[in-house]
Amino acid sequence: MATPAEIANDMAAHADYWQKRDRKTFETCNDAARVIRMFLGGQNVDGRTYYGLHRRLLDLTSRYSAGRVAGAPNFDRALRILHQLRAEATK
């Protein structure tokens, strides 16, 4: 399994890919990389930021769940790692 830092890097790479293709996907990937790095850095992530990103990642995973897009599994991985990091941060 990939480490959270690797997943953040994957999401940053996806953001670069999606930048000129789909603005919402670009922003979600960019924010996912940023929020994962915030959790890893020990910074406080407020609920509005976390749950807004969570909703947008759920939208992406449902939109691309058929696997027609090469990055679809990474959206799900980012969602799972955010759940894990949030659980660890709120202990």
CSV table of C-alpha atoms in Angstrom, one decimal, residues 3-88:
chain,number,residue,atom,x,y,z
A,3,THR,CA,2.2,5.9,2.0
A,4,PRO,CA,0.1,9.1,2.5
A,5,ALA,CA,3.0,11.1,1.1
A,6,GLU,CA,3.0,9.1,-2.1
A,7,ILE,CA,-0.8,9.5,-2.4
A,8,ALA,CA,-0.4,13.3,-2.0
A,9,ASN,CA,2.2,13.2,-4.7
A,10,ASP,CA,-0.1,11.2,-7.0
A,11,MET,CA,-2.9,13.7,-6.4
A,12,ALA,CA,-0.5,16.6,-7.2
A,13,ALA,CA,0.4,14.8,-10.5
A,14,HIS,CA,-3.3,14.3,-11.3
A,15,ALA,CA,-3.9,18.0,-10.6
A,16,ASP,CA,-1.2,18.8,-13.2
A,17,TYR,CA,-2.9,16.5,-15.7
A,18,TRP,CA,-6.4,17.8,-15.1
A,19,GLN,CA,-5.5,21.5,-15.0
A,20,LYS,CA,-6.5,22.3,-18.6
A,21,ARG,CA,-9.0,19.5,-18.9
A,22,ASP,CA,-11.5,19.7,-16.1
A,23,ARG,CA,-11.4,22.6,-13.6
A,24,LYS,CA,-13.4,20.8,-10.8
A,25,THR,CA,-11.2,17.7,-11.0
A,26,PHE,CA,-8.1,19.8,-11.0
A,27,GLU,CA,-9.2,21.7,-7.9
A,28,THR,CA,-10.2,18.6,-6.1
A,29,CYS,CA,-6.9,16.8,-6.8
A,30,ASN,CA,-4.9,19.9,-5.8
A,31,ASP,CA,-6.9,20.3,-2.6
A,32,ALA,CA,-6.5,16.6,-1.8
A,33,ALA,CA,-2.7,16.9,-2.1
A,34,ARG,CA,-2.7,20.0,0.1
A,35,VAL,CA,-5.0,18.6,2.8
A,36,ILE,CA,-3.1,15.3,3.0
A,37,ARG,CA,0.2,17.2,3.4
A,38,MET,CA,-1.5,19.4,6.1
A,39,PHE,CA,-2.4,16.3,8.1
A,40,LEU,CA,1.1,14.9,7.6
A,41,GLY,CA,2.6,18.2,8.8
A,42,GLY,CA,0.5,18.1,12.0
A,43,GLN,CA,-1.5,21.1,11.0
A,44,ASN,CA,-5.1,21.5,12.0
A,45,VAL,CA,-7.6,20.9,9.2
A,46,ASP,CA,-11.0,22.4,10.0
A,47,GLY,CA,-14.2,20.5,9.4
A,48,ARG,CA,-15.4,22.6,6.6
A,49,THR,CA,-12.3,22.0,4.6
A,50,TYR,CA,-12.2,18.3,5.3
A,51,TYR,CA,-15.9,17.6,4.6
A,52,GLY,CA,-16.0,19.8,1.5
A,53,LEU,CA,-13.0,17.9,0.1
A,54,HIS,CA,-14.6,14.6,1.2
A,55,ARG,CA,-17.8,15.5,-0.8
A,56,ARG,CA,-15.9,16.5,-3.9
A,57,LEU,CA,-13.8,13.2,-3.8
A,58,LEU,CA,-17.0,11.2,-3.4
A,59,ASP,CA,-18.4,13.0,-6.5
A,60,LEU,CA,-15.2,12.1,-8.4
A,61,THR,CA,-15.2,8.5,-7.4
A,62,SER,CA,-18.9,8.1,-8.4
A,63,ARG,CA,-18.3,9.9,-11.7
A,64,TYR,CA,-15.3,7.9,-12.6
A,65,SER,CA,-16.2,4.6,-10.9
A,66,ALA,CA,-16.6,2.7,-14.2
A,67,GLY,CA,-12.9,2.9,-14.6
A,68,ARG,CA,-13.0,4.7,-17.9
A,69,VAL,CA,-10.4,7.2,-16.5
A,70,ALA,CA,-6.9,6.0,-15.6
A,71,GLY,CA,-6.9,8.1,-12.4
A,72,ALA,CA,-10.1,6.7,-11.0
A,73,PRO,CA,-8.5,4.3,-8.4
A,74,ASN,CA,-6.3,7.2,-7.1
A,75,PHE,CA,-9.4,9.3,-6.2
A,76,ASP,CA,-10.6,6.4,-4.1
A,77,ARG,CA,-7.2,5.9,-2.5
A,78,ALA,CA,-7.1,9.6,-1.6
A,79,LEU,CA,-10.5,9.4,0.0
A,80,ARG,CA,-9.5,6.3,2.1
A,81,ILE,CA,-6.2,7.9,3.3
A,82,LEU,CA,-8.1,11.1,4.2
A,83,HIS,CA,-10.4,9.0,6.4
A,84,GLN,CA,-7.5,7.4,8.0
A,85,LEU,CA,-5.6,10.6,8.6
A,86,ARG,CA,-8.7,12.3,10.0
A,87,ALA,CA,-9.3,9.4,12.4
A,88,GLU,CA,-5.7,9.6,13.6
